[in-house]
Short mmCIF file of C-alpha atoms in Angstrom, two decimals:
data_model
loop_
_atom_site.label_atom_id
_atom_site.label_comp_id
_atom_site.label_asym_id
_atom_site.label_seq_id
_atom_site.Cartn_x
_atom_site.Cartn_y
_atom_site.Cartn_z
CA UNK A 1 27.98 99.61 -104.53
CA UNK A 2 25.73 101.69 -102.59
CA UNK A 3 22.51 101.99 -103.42
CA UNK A 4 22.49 105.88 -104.24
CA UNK A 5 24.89 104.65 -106.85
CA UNK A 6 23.11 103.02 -108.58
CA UNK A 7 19.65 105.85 -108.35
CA UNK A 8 22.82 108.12 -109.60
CA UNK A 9 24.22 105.85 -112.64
CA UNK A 10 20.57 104.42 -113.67
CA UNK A 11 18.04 107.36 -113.75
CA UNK A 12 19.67 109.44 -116.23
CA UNK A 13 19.00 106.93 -118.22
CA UNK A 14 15.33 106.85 -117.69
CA UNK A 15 13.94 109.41 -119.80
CA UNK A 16 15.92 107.63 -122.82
CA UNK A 17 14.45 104.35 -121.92
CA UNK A 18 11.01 105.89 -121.39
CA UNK A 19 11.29 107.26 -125.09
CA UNK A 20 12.49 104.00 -126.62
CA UNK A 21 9.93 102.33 -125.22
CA UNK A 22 7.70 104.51 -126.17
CA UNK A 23 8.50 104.29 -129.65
CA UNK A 24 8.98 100.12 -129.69
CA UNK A 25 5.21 99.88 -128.28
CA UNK A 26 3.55 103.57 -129.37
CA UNK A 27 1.31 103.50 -126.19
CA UNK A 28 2.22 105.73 -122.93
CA UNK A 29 1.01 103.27 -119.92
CA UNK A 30 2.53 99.98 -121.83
CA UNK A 31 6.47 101.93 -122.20
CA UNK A 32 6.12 102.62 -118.22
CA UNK A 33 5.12 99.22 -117.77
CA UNK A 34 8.20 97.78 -119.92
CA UNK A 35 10.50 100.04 -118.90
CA UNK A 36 9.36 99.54 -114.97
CA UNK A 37 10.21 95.61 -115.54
CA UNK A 38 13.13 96.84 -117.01
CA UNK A 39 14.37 98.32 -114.40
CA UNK A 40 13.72 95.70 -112.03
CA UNK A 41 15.31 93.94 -114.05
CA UNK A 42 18.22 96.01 -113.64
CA UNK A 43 17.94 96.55 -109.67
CA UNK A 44 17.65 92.61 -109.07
CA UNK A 45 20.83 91.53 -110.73
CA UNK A 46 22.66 94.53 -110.35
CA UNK A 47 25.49 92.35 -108.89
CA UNK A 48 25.01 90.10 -112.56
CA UNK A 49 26.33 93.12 -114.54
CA UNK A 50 30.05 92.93 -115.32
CA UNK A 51 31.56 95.69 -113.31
CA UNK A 52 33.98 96.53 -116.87
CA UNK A 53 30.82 96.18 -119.18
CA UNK A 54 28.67 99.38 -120.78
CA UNK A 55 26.26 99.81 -118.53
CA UNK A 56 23.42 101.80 -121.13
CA UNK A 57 23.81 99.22 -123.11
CA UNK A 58 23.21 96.64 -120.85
CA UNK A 59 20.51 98.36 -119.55
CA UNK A 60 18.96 98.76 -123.47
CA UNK A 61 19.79 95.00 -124.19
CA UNK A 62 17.46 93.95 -121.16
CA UNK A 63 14.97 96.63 -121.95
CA UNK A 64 14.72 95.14 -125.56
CA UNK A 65 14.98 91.23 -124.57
CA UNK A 66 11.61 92.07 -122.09
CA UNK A 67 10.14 93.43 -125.32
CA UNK A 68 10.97 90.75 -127.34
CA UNK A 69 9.96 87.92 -125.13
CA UNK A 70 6.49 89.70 -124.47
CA UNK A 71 5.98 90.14 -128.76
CA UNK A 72 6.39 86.66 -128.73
CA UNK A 73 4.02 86.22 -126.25
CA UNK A 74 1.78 88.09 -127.96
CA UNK A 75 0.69 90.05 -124.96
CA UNK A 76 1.21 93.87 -124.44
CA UNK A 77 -0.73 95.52 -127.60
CA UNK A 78 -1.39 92.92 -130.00
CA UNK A 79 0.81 92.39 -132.74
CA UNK A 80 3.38 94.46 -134.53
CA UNK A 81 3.96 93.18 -137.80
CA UNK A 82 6.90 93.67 -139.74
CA UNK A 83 7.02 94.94 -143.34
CA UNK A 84 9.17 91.81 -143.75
CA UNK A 85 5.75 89.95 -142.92
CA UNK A 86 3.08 91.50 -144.95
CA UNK A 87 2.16 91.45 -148.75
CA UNK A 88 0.15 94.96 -148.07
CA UNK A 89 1.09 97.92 -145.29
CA UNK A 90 -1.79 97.71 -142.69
CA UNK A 91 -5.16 98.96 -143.29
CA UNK A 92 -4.29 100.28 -146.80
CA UNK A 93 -6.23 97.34 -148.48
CA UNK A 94 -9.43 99.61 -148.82
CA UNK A 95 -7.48 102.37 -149.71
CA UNK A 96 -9.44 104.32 -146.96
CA UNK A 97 -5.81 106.09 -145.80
CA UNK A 98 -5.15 109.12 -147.33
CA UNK A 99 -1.79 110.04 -148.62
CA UNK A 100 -1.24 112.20 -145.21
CA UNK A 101 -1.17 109.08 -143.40
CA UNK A 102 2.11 107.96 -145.10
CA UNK A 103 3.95 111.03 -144.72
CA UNK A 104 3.70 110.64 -140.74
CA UNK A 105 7.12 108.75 -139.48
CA UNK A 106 6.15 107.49 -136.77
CA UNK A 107 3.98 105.55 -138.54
CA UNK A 108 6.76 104.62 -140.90
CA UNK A 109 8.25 103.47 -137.95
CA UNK A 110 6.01 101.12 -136.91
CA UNK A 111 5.99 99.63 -140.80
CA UNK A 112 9.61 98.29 -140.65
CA UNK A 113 10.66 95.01 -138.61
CA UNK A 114 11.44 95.28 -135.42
CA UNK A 115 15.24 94.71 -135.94
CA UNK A 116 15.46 97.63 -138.40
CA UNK A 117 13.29 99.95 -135.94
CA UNK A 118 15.84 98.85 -133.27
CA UNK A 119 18.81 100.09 -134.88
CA UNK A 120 17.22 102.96 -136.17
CA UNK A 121 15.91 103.97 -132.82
CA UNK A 122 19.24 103.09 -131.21
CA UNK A 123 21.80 105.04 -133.13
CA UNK A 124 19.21 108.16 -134.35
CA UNK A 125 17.18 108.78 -131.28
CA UNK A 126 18.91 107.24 -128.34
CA UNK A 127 22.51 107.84 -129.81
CA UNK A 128 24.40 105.11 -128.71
CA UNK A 129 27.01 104.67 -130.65
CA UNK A 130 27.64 101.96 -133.35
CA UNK A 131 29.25 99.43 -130.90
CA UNK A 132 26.83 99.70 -127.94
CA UNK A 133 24.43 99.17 -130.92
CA UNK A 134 26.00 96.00 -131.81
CA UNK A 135 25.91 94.99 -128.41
CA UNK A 136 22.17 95.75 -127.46
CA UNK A 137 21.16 93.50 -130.59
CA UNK A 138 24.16 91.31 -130.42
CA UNK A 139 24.87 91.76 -134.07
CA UNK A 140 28.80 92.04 -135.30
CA UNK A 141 29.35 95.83 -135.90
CA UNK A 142 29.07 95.59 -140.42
CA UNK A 143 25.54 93.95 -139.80
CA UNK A 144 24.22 96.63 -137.82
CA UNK A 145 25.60 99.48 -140.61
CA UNK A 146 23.82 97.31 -143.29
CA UNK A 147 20.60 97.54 -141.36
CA UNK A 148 20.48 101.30 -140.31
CA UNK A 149 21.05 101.65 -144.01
CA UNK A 150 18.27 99.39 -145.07
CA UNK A 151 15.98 100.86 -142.50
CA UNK A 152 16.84 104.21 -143.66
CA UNK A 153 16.22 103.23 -147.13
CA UNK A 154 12.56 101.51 -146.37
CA UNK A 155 10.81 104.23 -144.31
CA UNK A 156 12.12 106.39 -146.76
CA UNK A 157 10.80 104.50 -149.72
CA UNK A 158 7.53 103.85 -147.15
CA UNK A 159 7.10 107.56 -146.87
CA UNK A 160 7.49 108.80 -150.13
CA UNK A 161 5.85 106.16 -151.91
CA UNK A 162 3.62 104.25 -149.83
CA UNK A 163 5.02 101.48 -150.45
CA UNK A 164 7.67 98.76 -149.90
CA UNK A 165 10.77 99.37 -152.58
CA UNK A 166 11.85 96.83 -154.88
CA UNK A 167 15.22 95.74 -152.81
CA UNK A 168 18.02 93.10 -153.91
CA UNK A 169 17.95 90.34 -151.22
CA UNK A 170 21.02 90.77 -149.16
CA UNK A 171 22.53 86.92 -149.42
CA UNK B 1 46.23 102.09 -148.86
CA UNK B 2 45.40 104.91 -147.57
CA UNK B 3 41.96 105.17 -145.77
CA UNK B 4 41.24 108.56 -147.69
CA UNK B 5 41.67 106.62 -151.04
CA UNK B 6 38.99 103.27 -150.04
CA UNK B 7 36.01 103.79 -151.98
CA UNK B 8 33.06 104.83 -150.17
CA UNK B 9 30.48 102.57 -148.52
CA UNK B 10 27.03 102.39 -146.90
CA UNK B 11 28.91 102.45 -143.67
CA UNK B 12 30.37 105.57 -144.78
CA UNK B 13 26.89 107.28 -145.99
CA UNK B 14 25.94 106.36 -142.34
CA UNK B 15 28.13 107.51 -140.37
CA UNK B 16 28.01 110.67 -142.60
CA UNK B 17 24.58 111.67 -142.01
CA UNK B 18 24.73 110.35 -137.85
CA UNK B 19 27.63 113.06 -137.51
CA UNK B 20 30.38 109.92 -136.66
CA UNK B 21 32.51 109.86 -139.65
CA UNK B 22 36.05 110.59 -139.07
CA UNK B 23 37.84 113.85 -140.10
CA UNK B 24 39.65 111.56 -142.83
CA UNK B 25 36.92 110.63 -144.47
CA UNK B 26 34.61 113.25 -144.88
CA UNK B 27 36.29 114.68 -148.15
CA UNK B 28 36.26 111.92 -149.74
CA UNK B 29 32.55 110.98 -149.36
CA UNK B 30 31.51 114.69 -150.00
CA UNK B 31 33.34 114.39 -152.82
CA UNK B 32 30.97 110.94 -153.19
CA UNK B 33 27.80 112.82 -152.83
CA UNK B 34 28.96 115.55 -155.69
CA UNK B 35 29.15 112.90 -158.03
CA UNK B 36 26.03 111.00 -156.99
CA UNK B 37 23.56 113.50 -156.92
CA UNK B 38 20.65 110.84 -156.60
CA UNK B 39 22.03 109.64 -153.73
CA UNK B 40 22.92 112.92 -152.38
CA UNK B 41 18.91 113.48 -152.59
CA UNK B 42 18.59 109.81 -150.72
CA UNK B 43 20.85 111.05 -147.83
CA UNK B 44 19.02 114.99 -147.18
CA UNK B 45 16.08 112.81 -147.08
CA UNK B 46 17.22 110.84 -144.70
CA UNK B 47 18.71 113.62 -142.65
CA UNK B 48 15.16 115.47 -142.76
CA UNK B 49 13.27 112.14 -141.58
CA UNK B 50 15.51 111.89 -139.04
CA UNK B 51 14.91 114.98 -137.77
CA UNK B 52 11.41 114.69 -137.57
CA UNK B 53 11.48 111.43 -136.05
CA UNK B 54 13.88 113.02 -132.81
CA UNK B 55 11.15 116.08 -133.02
CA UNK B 56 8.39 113.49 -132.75
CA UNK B 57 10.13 111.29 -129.81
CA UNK B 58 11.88 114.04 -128.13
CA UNK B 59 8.73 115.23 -125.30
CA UNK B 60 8.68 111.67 -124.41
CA UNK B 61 12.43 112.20 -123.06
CA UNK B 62 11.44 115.75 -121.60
CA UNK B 63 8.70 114.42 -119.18
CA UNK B 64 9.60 114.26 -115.63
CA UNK B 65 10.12 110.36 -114.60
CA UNK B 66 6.82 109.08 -112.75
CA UNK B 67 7.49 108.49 -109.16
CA UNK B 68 6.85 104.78 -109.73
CA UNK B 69 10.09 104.67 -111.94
CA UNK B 70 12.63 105.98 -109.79
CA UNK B 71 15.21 103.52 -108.43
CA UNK B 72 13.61 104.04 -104.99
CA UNK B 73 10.16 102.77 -106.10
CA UNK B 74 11.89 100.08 -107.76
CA UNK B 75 13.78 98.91 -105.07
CA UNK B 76 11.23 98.87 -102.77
CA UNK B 77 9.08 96.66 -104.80
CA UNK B 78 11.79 94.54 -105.82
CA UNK B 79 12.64 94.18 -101.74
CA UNK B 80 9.20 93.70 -100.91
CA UNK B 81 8.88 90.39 -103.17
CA UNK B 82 12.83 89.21 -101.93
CA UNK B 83 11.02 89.51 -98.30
CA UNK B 84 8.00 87.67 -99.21
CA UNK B 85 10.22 84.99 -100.71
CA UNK B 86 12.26 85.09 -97.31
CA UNK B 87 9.48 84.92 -95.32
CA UNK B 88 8.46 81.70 -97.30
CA UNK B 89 11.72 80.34 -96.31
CA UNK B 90 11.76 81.01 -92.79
CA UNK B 91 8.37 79.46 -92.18
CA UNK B 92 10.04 76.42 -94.02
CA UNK B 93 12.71 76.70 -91.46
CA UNK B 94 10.26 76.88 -88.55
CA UNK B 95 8.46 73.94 -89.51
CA UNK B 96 11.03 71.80 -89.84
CA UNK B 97 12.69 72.61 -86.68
CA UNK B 98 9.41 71.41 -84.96
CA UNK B 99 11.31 68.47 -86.00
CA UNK B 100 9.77 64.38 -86.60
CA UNK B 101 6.07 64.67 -86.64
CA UNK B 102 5.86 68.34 -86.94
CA UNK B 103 8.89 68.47 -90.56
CA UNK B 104 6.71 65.83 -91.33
CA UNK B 105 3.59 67.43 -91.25
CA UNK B 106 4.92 70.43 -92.37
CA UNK B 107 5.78 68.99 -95.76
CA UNK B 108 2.53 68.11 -96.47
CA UNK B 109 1.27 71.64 -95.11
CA UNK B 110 3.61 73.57 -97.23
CA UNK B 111 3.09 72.32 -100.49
CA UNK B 112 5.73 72.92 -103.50
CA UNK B 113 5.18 76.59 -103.69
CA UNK B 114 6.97 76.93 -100.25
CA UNK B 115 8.83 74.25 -100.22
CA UNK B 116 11.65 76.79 -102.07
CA UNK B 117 14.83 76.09 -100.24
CA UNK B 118 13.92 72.23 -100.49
CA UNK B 119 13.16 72.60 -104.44
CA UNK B 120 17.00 74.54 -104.41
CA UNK B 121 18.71 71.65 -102.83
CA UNK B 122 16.94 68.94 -105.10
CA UNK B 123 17.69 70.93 -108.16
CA UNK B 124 21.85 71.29 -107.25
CA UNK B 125 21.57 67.58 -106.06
CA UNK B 126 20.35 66.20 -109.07
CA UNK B 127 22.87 67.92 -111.20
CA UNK B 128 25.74 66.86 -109.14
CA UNK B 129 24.98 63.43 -109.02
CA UNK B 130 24.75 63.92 -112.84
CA UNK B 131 28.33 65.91 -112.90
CA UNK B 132 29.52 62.89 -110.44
CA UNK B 133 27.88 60.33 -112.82
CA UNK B 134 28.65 61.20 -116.49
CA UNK B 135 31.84 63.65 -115.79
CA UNK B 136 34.08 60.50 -115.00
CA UNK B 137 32.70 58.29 -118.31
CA UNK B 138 35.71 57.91 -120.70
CA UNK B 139 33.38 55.97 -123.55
CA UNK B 140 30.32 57.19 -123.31
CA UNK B 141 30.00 60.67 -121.75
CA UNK B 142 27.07 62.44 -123.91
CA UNK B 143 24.63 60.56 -125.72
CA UNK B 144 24.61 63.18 -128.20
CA UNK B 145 27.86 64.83 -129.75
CA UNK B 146 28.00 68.01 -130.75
CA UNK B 147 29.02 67.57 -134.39
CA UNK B 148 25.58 66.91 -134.14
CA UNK B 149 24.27 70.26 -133.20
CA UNK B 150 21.15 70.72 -134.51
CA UNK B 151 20.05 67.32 -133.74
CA UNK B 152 20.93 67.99 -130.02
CA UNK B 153 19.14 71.36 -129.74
CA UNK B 154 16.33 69.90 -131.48
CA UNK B 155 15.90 66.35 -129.66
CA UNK B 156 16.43 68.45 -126.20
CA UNK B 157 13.80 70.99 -126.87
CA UNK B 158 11.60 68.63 -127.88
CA UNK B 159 11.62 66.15 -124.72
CA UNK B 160 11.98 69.50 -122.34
CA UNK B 161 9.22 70.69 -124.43
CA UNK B 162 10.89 74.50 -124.83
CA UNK B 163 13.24 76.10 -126.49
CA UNK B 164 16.88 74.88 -125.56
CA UNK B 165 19.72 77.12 -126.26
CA UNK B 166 23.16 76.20 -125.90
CA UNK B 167 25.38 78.43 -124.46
CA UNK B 168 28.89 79.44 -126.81
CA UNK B 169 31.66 79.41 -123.89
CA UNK B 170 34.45 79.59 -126.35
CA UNK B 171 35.29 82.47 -124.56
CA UNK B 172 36.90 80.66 -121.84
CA UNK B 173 38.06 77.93 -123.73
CA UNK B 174 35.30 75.33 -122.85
CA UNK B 175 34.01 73.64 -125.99
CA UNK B 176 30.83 71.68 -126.40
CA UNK B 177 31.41 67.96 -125.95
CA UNK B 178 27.39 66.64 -126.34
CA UNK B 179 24.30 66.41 -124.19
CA UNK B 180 22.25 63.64 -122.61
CA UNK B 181 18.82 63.85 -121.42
CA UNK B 182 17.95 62.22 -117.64
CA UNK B 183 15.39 61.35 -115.41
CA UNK B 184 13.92 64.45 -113.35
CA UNK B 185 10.99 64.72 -110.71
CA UNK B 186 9.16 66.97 -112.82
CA UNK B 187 9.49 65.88 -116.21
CA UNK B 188 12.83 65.11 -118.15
CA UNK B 189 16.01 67.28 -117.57
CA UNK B 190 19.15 68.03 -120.23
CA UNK B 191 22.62 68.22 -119.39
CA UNK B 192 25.32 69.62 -121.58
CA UNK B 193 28.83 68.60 -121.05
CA UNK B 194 31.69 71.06 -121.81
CA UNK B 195 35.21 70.63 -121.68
CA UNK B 196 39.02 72.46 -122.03
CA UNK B 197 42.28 71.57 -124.07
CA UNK B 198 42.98 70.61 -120.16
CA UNK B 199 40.26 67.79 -120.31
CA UNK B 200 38.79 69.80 -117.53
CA UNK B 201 34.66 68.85 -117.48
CA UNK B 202 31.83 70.97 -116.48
CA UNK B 203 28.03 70.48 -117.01
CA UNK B 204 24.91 72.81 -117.34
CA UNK B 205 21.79 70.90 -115.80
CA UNK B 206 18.54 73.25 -117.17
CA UNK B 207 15.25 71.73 -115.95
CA UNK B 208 11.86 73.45 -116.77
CA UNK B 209 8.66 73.56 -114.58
CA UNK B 210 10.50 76.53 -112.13
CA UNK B 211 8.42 79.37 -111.46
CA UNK B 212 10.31 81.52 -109.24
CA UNK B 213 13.35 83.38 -110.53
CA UNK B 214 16.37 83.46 -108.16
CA UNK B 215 19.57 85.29 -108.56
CA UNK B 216 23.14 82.70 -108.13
CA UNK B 217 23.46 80.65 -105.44
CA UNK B 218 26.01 78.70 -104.99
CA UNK B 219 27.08 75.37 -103.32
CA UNK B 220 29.50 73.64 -102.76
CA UNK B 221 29.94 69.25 -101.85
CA UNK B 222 32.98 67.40 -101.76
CA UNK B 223 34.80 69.51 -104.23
CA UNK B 224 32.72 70.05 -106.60
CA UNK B 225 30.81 73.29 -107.35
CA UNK B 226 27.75 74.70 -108.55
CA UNK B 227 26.02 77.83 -109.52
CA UNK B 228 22.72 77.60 -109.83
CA UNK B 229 19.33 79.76 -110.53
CA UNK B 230 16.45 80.06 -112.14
CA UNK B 231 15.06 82.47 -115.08
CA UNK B 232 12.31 82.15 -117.09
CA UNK B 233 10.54 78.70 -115.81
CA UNK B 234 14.24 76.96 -116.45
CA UNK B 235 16.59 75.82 -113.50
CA UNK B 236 20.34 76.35 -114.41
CA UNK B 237 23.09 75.02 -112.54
CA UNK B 238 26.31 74.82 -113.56
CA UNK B 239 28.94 72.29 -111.98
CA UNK B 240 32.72 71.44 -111.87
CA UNK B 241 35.09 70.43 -110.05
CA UNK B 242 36.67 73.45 -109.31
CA UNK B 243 36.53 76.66 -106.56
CA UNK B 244 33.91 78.86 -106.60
CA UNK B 245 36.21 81.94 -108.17
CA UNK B 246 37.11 79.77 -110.96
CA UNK B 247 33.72 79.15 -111.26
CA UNK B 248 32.01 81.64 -111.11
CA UNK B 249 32.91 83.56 -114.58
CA UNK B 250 31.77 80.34 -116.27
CA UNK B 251 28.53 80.76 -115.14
CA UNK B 252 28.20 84.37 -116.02
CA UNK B 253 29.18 83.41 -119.42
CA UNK B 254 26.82 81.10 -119.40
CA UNK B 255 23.63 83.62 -117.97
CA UNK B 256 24.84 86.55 -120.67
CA UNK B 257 24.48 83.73 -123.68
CA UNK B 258 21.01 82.98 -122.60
CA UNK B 259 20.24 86.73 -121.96
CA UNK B 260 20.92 86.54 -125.44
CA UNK B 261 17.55 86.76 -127.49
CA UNK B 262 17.73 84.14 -130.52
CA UNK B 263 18.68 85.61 -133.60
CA UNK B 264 15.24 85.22 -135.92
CA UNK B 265 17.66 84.76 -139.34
CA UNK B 266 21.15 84.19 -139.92
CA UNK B 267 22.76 87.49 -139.22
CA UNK B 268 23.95 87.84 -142.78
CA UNK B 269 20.62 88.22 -144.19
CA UNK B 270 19.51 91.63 -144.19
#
């Protein structure tokens, strides 16, 4: 594979990744970072890929894994907390956040776990499709349609209400 | 039945509002949405949100690409590290062909950091003499089974003191047999035995405590094979007796199912 190839194949790609990154960490200087390591990433074992494999969502799945690990590291931009985590949406405890504040998506966004952001993200924003979905997160297809619903359904409920709804646990 | 006649699902609802739902279906879930008004309201909500949310995101996508992202940057940085690294090694090299006194001194000179080709060799020694060792043993060739899973994860990441995952290479037809821990220079070392409805053996040797990362390499001693690199502070190598082709998907198998990030819940809960 030469290596205008891969320039030609990968950087297409790069304003989606920049924008997904964007979105998973909300601050401009941080998404280059990740999505620079990223790409390393992806220029380093270029020769690991499998030749017959999708390569956006291989490049997505490495792009999210780097974001994962450094969450649990804790390092890049403190801590994003899940909805899944919290009693109370941040900063509301005061009530110094007016209703405005709730009606903004992306900060809806950043209220859901990061697994429900993900697939949101994925399928509405980046449009990959279903099964490259499935294969960034390495969920079985059904799982990921239960949580684009669910996602849809909480930063819906988050935006109109202002709160988290009242959901059935999924056993 | 009939996929027009299956009554309609979240998956359906989804696809719906994402534009992917095929031709088939459509009628009957607008047909749904008629007699479901609530939800009708649910899903225009949704469709609105969405909206704003690709409004919101989209100038991040319309930017031109900083110079330091294109594949050219990239490369060059990732290059300039792989010649670093080289350079490391050939100063190794040099050293030791002062040869006697001089490989001598030069090993206490270069200290482990350099020392990268000899750290490589040690690494795909130990686990072959491990493969050679335990791959033979009819009686007793884990100390752990792995009806015992959790156990063996658990005991393993404990005395490696991180996070052990064990790689699924169903795939191939190589099932988990058990894991043992052994002695290592650095600290203790795991090795998982695998094997085929063949009886064919293979191991995966991870030690921690390695700070560079390293793409494959490979090596090859009296028959028996090995892939090896490192990721993450963990050495990987993975041996059989077998050619390197044969080899060789086993161990990408094996790096794509540590690639894998853990799943934080069982994936049926929501």
């Amino acid at each position: 594979m030469s290596e205008d190839e891969i320039a030609r194949l990968v950087e297409p790609l790069i304003p989606g990744l920049r924008r997904y990154a964007y979105a998973l960490v909300r601050d401009a200087t941080a998404a280059d970072d990740l999505v620079q390591d990223c790409l390393e990433r992806v220029v380093g074992r270029w020769h690991l890929r499998r030749p017959d494999g999708d390569l956006r969502a291989w490049i997505y799945a490495i792009l999210r894994n780097l974001h994962l690990s450094a969450l649990r590291q804790g390092r890049r931009r403190g801590e994003h907390v899940g909805l899944d985590d919290m009693a109370e949406p941040p900063g509301v405890d005061g009530g110094q956040l007016g209703k405005a504040e709730f009606r903004d998506v992306l900060a809806g966004l950043e209220t859901l776990s990061e697994e429900h952001r993900t697939v949101l993200l994925l399928v509405g924003v980046e449009d990959l499709s279903y099964e490259e979905t499935a294969k960034v997160t390495g969920l079985p297809i059904g799982t990921v349609m239960s949580r684009l619903s669910r996602a849809r359904e909480r930063l819906r409920s988050y935006l109109d209400h202002g709160a988290r709804p009242n959901l059935r646990r999924v056993k | 039945m009939n996929p027009i006649d299956l009554p309609v699902g979240e998956d359906d609802l989804q696809a719906y509002l994402d534009g992917r739902l095929g031709a088939e279906r459509v009628e009957a879930v607008e047909r749904y949405l008629v007699d479901h008004p609530a939800i009708a309201a649910d899903l225009e909500r949704d469709r609105r949100l969405l909206a704003e949310l690709r409004d919101r995101l989209g100038p991040k996508a319309a930017e031109p690409i900083p110079a330091r992202l294109r594949i050219s940057s990239i490369r060059a940085g990732v290059r300039r590290r792989r010649l670093l690294h080289l350079r490391s090694v050939a100063a190794v090299c040099a050293w030791l062909a002062l040869g006697g006194l001089g490989g001598w001194m030069a090993n206490g000179i270069l200290g482990a950091p350099n020392a990268e080709p000899v750290r490589t060799a040690r690494m795909a020694d130990d686990a072959i003499a491990a493969y050679r060792t335990f791959v033979v043993e009819v009686v007793h060739p884990v100390e752990v089974r792995a009806d015992e899973g959790a156990h063996l994860v658990g005991w393993l990441s404990k005395r490696l003191r991180t996070p052990i995952t064990v790689p699924d290479l169903t795939r191939l037809g190589y099932r988990l047999m058990g894991g043992r821990l052994l002695p290592g220079r650095s600290g203790p070392a795991a090795m998982l035995m695998y094997d085929d409805d063949a009886g064919t053996r293979l191991t995966l040797y991870v030690k921690t405590d390695e700070t560079e990362e390293t793409s494959f390499q490979f090596v090859e001693e009296d028959g028996v094979s090995a892939f090896l690199w490192r990721d993450r502070g963990l050495g990987y190598v993975v041996t059989a007796a077998t050619a390197r082709e044969a080899l060789m998907p086993v161990a990408r198998l094996v790096y794509d199912e540590l690639e894998r990030p853990p799943e934080p819940k069982p994936a049926n809960q929501l």
